Coordinates of C-alpha atoms and ligand atoms in Angstrom, one line a residue:
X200 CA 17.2 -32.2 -20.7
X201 CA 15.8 -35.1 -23.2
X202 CA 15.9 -37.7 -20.4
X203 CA 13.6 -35.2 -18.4
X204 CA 11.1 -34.2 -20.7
X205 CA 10.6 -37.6 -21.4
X206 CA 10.4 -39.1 -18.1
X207 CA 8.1 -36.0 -17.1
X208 CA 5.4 -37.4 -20.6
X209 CA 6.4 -41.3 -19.7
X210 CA 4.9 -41.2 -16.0
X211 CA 2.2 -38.3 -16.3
X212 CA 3.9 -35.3 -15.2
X213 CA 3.7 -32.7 -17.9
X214 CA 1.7 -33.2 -21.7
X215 CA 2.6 -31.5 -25.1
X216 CA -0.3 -29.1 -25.3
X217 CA -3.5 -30.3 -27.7
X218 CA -0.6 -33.1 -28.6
X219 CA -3.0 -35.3 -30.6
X220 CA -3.3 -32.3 -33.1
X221 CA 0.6 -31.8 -33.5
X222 CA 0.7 -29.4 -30.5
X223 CA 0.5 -25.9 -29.8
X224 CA 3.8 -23.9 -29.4
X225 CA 4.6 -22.5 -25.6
X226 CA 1.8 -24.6 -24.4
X227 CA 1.8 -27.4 -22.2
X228 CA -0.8 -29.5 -19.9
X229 CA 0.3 -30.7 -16.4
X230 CA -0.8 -34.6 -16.0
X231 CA -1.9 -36.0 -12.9
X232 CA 1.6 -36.1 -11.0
X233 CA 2.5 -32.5 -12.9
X234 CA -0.9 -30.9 -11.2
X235 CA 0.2 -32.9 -7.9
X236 CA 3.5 -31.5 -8.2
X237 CA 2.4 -27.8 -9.1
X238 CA -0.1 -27.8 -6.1
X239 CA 2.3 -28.4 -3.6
X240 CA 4.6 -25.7 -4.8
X241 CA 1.3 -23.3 -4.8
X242 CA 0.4 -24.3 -1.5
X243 CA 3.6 -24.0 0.4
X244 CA 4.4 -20.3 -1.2
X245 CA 0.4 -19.2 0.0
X246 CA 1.6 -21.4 3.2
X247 CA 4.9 -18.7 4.3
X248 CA 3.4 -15.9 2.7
X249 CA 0.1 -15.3 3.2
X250 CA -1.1 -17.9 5.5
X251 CA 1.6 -17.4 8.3
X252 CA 1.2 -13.9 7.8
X253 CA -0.8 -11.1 9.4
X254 CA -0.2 -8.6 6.4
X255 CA -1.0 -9.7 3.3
X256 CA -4.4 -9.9 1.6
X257 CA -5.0 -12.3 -1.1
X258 CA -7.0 -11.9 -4.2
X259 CA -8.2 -13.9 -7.3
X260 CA -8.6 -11.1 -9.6
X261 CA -10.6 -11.9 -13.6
X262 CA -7.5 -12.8 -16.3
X263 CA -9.6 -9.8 -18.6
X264 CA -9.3 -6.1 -17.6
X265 CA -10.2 -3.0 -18.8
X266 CA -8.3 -2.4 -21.6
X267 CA -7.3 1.4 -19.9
X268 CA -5.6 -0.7 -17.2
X269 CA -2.7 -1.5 -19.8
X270 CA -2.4 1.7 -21.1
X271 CA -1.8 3.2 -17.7
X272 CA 0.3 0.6 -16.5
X273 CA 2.7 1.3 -19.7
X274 CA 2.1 -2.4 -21.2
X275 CA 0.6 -1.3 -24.3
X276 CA 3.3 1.0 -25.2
X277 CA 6.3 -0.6 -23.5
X278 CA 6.3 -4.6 -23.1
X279 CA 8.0 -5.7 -25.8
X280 CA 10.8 -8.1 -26.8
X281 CA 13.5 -7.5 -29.9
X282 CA 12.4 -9.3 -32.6
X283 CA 14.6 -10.1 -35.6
X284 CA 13.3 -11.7 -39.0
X285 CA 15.0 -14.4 -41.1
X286 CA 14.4 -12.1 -44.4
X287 CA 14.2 -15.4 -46.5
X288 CA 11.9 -17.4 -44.2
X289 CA 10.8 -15.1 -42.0
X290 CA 10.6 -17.1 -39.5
X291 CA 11.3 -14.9 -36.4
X292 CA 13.8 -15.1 -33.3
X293 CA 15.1 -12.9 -30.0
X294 CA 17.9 -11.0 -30.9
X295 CA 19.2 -11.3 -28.2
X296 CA 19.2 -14.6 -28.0
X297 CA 20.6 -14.8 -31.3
X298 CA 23.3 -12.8 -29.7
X299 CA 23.5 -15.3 -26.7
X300 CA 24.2 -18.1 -29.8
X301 CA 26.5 -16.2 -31.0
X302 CA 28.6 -15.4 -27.8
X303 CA 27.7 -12.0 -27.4
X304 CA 26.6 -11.1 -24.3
X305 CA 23.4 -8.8 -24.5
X306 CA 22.9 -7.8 -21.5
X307 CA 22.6 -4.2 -20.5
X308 CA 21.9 -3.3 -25.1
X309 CA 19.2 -1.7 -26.2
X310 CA 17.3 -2.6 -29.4
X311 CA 19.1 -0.1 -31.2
X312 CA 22.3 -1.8 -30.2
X313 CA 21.7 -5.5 -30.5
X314 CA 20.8 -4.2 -34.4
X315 CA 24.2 -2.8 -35.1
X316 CA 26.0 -5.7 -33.3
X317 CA 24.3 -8.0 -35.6
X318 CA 24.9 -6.3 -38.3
X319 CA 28.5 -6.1 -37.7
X320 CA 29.0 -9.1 -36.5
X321 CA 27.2 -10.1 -39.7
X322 CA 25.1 -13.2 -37.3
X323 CA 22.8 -14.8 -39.7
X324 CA 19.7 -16.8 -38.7
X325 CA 19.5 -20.1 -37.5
X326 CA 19.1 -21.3 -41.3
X327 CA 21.8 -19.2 -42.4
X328 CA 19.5 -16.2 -43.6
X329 CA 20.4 -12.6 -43.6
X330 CA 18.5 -11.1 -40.5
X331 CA 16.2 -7.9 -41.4
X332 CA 16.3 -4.8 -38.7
X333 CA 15.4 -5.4 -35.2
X334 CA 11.9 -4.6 -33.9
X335 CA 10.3 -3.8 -30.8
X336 CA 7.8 -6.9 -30.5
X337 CA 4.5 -5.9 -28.3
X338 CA 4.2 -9.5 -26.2
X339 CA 0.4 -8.8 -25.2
X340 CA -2.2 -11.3 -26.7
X341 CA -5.0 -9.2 -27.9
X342 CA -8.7 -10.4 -28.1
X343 CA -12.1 -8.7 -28.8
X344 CA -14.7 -8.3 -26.1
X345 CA -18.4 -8.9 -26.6
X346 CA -19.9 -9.5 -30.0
X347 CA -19.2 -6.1 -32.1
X348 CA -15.6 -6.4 -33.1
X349 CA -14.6 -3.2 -33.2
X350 CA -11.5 -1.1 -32.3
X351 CA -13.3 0.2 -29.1
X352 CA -13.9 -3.8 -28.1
X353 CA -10.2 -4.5 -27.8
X354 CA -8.5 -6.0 -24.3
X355 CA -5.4 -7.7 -23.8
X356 CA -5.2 -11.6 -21.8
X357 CA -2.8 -10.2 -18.9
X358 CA 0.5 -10.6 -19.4
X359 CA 1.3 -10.2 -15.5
X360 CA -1.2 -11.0 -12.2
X361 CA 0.6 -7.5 -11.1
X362 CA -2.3 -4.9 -12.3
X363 CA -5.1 -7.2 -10.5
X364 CA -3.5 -5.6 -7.6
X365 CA -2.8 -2.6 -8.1
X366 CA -6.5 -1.7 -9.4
X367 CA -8.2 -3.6 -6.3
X368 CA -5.5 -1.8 -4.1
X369 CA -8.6 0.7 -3.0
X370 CA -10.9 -1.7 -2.7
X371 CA -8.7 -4.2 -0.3
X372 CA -7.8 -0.6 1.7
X373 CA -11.6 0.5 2.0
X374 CA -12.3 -3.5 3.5
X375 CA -10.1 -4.3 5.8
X376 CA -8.1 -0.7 6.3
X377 CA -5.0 -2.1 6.6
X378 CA -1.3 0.2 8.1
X379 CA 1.4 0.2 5.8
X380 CA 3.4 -2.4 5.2
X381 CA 1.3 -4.7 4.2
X382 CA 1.1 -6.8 0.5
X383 CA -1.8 -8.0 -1.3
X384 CA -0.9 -11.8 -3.5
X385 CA -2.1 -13.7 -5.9
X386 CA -1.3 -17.1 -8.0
X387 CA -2.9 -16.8 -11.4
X388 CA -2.6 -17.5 -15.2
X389 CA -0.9 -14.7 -17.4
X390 CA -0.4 -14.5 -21.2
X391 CA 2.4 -13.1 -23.1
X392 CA 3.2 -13.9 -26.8
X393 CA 6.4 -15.1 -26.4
X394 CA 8.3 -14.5 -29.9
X395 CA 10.4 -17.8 -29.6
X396 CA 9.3 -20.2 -26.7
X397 CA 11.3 -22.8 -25.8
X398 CA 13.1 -25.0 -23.3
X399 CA 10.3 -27.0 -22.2
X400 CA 8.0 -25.5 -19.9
X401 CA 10.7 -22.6 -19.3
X402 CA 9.8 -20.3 -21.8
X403 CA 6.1 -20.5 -22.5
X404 CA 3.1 -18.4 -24.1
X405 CA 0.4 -19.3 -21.1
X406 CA 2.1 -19.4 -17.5
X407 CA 1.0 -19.3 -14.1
X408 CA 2.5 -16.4 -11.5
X409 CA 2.6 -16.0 -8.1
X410 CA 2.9 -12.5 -7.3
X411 CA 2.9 -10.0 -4.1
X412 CA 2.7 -6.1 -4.1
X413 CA 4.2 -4.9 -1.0
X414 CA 3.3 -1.4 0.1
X415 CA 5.6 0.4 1.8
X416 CA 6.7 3.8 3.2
X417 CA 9.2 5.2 0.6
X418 CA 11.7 5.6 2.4
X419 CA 11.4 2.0 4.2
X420 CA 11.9 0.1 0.9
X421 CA 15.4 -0.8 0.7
X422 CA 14.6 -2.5 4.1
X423 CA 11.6 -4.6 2.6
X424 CA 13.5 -5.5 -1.0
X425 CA 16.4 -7.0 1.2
X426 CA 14.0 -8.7 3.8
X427 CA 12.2 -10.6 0.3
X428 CA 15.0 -11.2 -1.3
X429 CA 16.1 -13.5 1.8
X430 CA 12.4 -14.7 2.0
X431 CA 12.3 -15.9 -2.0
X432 CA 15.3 -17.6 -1.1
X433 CA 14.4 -19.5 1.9
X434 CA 11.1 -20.4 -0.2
X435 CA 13.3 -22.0 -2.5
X436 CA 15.8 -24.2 -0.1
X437 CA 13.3 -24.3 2.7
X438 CA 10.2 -25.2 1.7
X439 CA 11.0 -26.4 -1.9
X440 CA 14.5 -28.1 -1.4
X441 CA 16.5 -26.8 -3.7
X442 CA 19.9 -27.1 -4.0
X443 CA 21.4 -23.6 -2.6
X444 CA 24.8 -23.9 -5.1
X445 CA 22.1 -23.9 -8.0
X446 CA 20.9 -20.4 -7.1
X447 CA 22.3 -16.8 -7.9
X448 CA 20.9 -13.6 -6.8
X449 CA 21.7 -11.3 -9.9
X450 CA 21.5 -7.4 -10.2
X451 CA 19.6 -6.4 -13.5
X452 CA 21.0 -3.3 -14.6
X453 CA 19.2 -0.5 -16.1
X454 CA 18.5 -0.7 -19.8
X455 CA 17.2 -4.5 -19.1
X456 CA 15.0 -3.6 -16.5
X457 CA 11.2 -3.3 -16.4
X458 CA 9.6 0.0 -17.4
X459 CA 8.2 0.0 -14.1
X460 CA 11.1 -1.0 -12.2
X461 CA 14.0 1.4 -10.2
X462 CA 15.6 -1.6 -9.0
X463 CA 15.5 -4.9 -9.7
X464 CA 17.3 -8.4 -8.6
X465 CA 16.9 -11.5 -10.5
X466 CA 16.9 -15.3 -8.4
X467 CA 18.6 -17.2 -11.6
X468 CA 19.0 -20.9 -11.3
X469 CA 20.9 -23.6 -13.0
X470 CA 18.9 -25.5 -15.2
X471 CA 20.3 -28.1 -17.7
X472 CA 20.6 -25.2 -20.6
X473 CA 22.5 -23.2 -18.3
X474 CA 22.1 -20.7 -15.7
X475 CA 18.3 -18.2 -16.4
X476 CA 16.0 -16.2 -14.4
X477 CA 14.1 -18.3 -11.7
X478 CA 12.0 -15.5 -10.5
X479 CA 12.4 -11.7 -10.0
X480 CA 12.2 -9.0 -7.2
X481 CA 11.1 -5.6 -8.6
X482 CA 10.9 -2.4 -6.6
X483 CA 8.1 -0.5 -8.6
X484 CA 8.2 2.9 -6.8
X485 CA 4.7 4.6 -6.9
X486 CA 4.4 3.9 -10.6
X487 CA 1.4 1.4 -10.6
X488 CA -0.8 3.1 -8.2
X489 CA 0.2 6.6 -9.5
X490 CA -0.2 6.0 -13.3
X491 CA -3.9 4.2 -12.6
X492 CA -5.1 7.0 -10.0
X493 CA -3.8 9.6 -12.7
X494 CA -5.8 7.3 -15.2
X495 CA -8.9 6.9 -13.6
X496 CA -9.2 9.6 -11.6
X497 CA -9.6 7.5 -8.1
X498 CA -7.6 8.5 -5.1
X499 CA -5.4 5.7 -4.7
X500 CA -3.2 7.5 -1.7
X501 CA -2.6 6.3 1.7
X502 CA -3.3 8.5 4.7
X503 CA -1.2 7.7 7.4
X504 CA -3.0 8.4 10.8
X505 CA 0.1 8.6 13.0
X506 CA 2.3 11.2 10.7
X507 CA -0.7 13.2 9.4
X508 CA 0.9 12.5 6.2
X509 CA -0.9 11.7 3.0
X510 CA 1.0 9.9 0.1
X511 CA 1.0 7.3 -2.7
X512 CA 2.5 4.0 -0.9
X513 CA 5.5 2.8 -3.2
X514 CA 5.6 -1.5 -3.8
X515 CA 8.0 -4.0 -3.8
X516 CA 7.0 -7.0 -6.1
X517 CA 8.1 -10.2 -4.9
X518 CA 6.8 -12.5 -8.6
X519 CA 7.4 -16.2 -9.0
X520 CA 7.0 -18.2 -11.8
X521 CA 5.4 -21.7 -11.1
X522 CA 6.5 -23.2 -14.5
X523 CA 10.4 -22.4 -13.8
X524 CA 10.1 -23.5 -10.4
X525 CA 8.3 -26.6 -11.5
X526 CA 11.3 -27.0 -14.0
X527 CA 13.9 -26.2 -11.3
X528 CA 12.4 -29.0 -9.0
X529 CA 12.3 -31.7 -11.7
X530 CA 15.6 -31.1 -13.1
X531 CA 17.3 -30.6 -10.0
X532 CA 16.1 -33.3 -8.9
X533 CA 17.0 -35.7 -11.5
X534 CA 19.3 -38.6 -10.8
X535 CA 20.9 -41.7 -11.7
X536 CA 22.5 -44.5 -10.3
X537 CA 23.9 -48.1 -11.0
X538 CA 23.6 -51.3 -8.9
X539 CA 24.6 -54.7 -10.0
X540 CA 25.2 -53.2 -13.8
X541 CA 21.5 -52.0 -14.1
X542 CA 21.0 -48.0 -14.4
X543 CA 18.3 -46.5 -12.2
X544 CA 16.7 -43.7 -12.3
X545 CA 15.1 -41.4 -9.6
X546 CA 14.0 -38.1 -8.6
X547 CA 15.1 -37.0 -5.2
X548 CA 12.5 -34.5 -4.6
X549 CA 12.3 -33.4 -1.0
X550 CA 9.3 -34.5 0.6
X551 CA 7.6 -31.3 0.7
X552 CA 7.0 -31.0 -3.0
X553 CA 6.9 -35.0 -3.5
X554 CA 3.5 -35.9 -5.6
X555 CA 3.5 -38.8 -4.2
X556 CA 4.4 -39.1 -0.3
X557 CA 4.4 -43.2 0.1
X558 CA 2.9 -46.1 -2.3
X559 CA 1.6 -48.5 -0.6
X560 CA 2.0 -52.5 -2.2
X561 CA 1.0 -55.8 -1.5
X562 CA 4.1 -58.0 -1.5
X563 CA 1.9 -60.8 -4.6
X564 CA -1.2 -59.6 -6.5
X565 CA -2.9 -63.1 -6.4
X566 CA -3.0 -63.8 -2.6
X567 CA -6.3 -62.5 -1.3
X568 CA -4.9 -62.4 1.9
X569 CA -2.3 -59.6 1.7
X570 CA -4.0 -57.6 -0.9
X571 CA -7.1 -57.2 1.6
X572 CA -4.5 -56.4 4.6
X573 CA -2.8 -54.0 2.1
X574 CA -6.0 -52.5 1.1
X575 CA -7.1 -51.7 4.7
X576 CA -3.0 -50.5 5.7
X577 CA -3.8 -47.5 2.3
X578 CA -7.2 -46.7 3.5
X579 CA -6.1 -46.1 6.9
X580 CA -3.1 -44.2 5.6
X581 CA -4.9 -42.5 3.3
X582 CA -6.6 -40.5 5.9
X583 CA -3.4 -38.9 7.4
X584 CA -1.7 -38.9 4.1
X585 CA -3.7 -37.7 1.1
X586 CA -1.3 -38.2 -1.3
X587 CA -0.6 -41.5 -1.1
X588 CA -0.4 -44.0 -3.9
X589 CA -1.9 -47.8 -4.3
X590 CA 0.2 -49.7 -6.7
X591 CA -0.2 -53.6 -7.4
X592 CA 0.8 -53.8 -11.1
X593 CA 4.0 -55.7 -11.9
X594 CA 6.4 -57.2 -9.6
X595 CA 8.2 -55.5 -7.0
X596 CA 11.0 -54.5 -8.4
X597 CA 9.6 -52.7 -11.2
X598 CA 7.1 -51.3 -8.8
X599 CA 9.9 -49.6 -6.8
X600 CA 11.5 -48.6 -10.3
X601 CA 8.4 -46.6 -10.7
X602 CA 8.3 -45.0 -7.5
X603 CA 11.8 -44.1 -7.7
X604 CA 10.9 -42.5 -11.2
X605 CA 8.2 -40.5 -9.8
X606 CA 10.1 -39.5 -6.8
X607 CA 8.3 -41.2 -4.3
X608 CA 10.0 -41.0 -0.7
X609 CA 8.9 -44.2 0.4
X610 CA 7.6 -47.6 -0.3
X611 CA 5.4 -49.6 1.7
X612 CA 5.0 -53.2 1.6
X613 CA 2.6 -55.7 3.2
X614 CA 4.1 -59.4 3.1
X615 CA 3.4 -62.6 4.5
X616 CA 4.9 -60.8 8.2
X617 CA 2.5 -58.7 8.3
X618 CA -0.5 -61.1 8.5
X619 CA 1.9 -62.4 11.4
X620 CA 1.7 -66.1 9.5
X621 CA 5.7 -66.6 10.4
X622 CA 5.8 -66.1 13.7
X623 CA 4.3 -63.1 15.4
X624 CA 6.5 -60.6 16.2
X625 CA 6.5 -59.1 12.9
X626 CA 2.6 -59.4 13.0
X627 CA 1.2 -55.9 11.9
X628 CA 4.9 -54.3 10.6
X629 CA 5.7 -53.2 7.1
X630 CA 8.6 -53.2 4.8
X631 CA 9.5 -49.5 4.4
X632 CA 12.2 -48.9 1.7
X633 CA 13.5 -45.7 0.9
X634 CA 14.1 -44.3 -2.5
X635 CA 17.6 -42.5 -2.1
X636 CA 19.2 -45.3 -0.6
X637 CA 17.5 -48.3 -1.2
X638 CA 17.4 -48.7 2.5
X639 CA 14.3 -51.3 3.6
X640 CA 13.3 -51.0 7.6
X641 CA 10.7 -52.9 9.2
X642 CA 8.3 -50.6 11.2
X643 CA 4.8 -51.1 13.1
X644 CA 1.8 -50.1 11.1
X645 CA 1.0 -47.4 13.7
X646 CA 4.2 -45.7 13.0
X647 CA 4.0 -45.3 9.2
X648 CA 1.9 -41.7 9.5
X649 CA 4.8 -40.5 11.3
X650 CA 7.8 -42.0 9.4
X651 CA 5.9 -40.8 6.2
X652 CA 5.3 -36.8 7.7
X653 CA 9.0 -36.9 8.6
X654 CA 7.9 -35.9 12.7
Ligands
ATP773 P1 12.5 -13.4 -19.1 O1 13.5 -12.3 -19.1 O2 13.0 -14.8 -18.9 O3 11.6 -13.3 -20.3 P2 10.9 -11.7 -17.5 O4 12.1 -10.9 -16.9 O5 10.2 -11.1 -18.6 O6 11.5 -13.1 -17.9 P3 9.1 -11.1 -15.4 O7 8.3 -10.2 -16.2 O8 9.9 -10.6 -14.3 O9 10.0 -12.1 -16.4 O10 8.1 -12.2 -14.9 C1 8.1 -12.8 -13.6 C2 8.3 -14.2 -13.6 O11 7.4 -14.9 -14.4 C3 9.7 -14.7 -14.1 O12 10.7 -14.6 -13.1 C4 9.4 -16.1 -14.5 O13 9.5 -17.0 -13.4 C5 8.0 -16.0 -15.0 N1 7.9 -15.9 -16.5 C6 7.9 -14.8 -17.2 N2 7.8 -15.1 -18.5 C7 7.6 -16.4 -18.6 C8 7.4 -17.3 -19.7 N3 7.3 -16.9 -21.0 N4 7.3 -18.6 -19.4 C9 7.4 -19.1 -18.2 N5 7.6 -18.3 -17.1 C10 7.7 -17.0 -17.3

């Protein structure tokens, strides 16, 4: 996990947040290869589901809502994590991860329970404290709206891109008038203050979601939770590239499951800390839309014109966390390998999530010559490829050891060949080396678009 969270600072993937301050705990900036990286995982999830679709609507909803909104959607009284204080420091920590550390499994216990287990299990803190009682710990970050400061002033940063949603469901149905199923989606920033983040960019205090409500028939939505589940799934091998053996489709049971939730199934994957929630897949019955139409007093029912029936749809929530997934990528993809006594390392990313698709070099800086043929080969490339990389600092080799660090497929070089100086058959083709292998091809510059887009 150190070698990771290094490499991803060393080559501009992912920042301590406000680091020249000392940081800001659960925060984290994405560098230029990070945002690269987080874009194509945004892009290929609104690609398969919402693009290729016919039924789902998305939405870019404000981070600040009406404060009512969490009350009816059971937030303010009911997100909360068990928190456990260090009664000498009080410092404070997750009891059940506490628990975890201690080899105690908490799954499936209550607040009530992880207390007594503690106690009599007589688990100290991490500085070898007594622990006090455990607490329900409200994980919404409050703030104050507009300038008077007052009770009546207070909202919440959202916790979950969920209830954006849910309160424009109307809205989206009054628009476009939609037949059930159909989903509404959204990638946006939530806020939830995490009692103890940690593990890098895994557990954090500002994250990004990617979320779909799914309406359905009630009676249709064991059909749709199974049809997602394989659909998060083939987002994750398919279009991401992750290793399949790395994933685990896990059953939350009841007492760990979501207010909202009447079924739930976890997508855990193995990171290098050990095998955690990926993303989720929540069927939230009519709760949402119930609780706000009760709350606001605004019809939120569906009238179905081929039944003559009217009723409150009930949702599936398909939610993704782009963080996790980020994490997943990276440290799956994290290898190293020896040649000639000299460790290398590389990330295998697939090409679909690559940052970089293809660097393009020339073979010596200080020969006019081939930087201006080089030059010409990336503009021209550029076109077909946006993210493609120009790189004429060092010599080759460490150039490549770069590439390979930032997971770039393939490397592109223009040499003395190419100008067709040596003879010219190899006028106008390119060294292409690939970075799993080490593998170097000559191909015509005409083919490069296509050996690059893998078609
Ligand atoms: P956990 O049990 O790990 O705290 P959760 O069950 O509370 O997660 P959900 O409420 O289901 O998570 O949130 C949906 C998704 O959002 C998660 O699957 C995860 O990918 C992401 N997520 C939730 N909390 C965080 C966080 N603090 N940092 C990074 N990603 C998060």
């Amino acid at each position: 996990m150190e070698k990771i969270v290094s490499l991803a600072k060393r080559r501009g993937f992912v920042y301590q947040g406000s680091e020249i301050y000392g940081g800001l705990a659960g925060t984290w900036d994405y560098g230029p290869l990070g945002v690269a990286l987080k874009k194509n995982i945004e892009n290929l999830w609104w690609k398969r589901f919402v693009l290729d679709r016919e039924d789902m609507y998305g939405i870019d909803a404000a981070l600040l809502m009406n404060p009512n909104v969490w009350k009816a959607s059971g937030h303010v009284d009911g997100f909360a994590d068990p928190l456990v204080e260090d009664v000498k420091t009080h410092r404070r920590y997750r009891a059940d991860h506490l628990l975890e550390e201690a080899g105690v499994d908490p799954k499936g216990m209550t607040a009530a329970q992880m207390d007594q287990t503690l106690k009599e299990k007589g688990i100290r803190s991490p500085d070898g404290n007594t622990l006090g009682d455990v607490k329900q710990f409200n994980m919404m970050f409050k703030t104050s709206i507009g300038a008077s400061g007052d009770e009546s002033s207070i909202s919440y940063l959202r916790p979950e891109t969920a209830q954006g949603m849910f309160v424009n469901f109307k809205n989206v149905m009054d628009t476009f008038h939609p037949k059930l199923p159909f989903g509404m989606a959204q990638i946006g920033k939530a806020f939830r203050n995490e009692i103890a983040p940690r593990d890098f960019i895994f557990r954090v205090r500002e994250l990004e979601q990617m979320e779909i409500e799914y309406f359905v028939r009630p009676e249709d939505w064991r059909k749709h939770f199974d049809y997602f589940l394989n659909e998060q799934k083939d987002y994750l091998t398919k279009d991401l590239g992750l290793p399949e053996q790395y994933i685990h489709s896990v059953e939350v049971p009841a007492v760990d499951r979501a207010h909202y939730s009447k079924h739930s199934v976890d997508t855990e994957f193995d990171f290098p800390f050990g095998q955690k929630e990926l993303l989720g897949l929540a069927y939230r019955t009519d709760f949402d839309l119930g609780a706000h139409a009760k709350a606001s007093g605004v019809d939120l029912s569906y009238y179905d014109e081929e039944t003559k029936e009217r009723f409150t749809p009930h949702c599936i929530e398909p939610t993704f966390g782009v963080g996790r997934l980020f994490l997943a990528i990276l440290s799956g993809a994290y290898a190293e390998d020896e040649k000639n006594g000299e460790v290398r390392t590389f990330l295998k990313f697939s090409s679909n999530v690559a940052p970089v698709k293809a660097a393009v070099f020339p073979l010596l800086k200080n020969k006019p010559e081939l930087v201006a043929k080089a030059r010409e080969v990336y503009v021209d490339l550029k076109v077909q490829i946006p993210q493609l990389m120009w790189d004429d600092n060092g010599n080759i080799g460490k150039r490549y050891r770069r590439q390979d660090e930032i997971g770039t497929p393939y490397c592109i070089t223009i040499d003395f060949d190419t100008l067709g100086e040596s003879g010219d058959e190899k006028k106008d083709t390119v060294t292409v080396r690939e970075r799993d292998t080490g593998e170097q091809t000559r191909l015509p510059i005409s083919e490069l678009a296509k050996k690059v887009n893998g078609s």
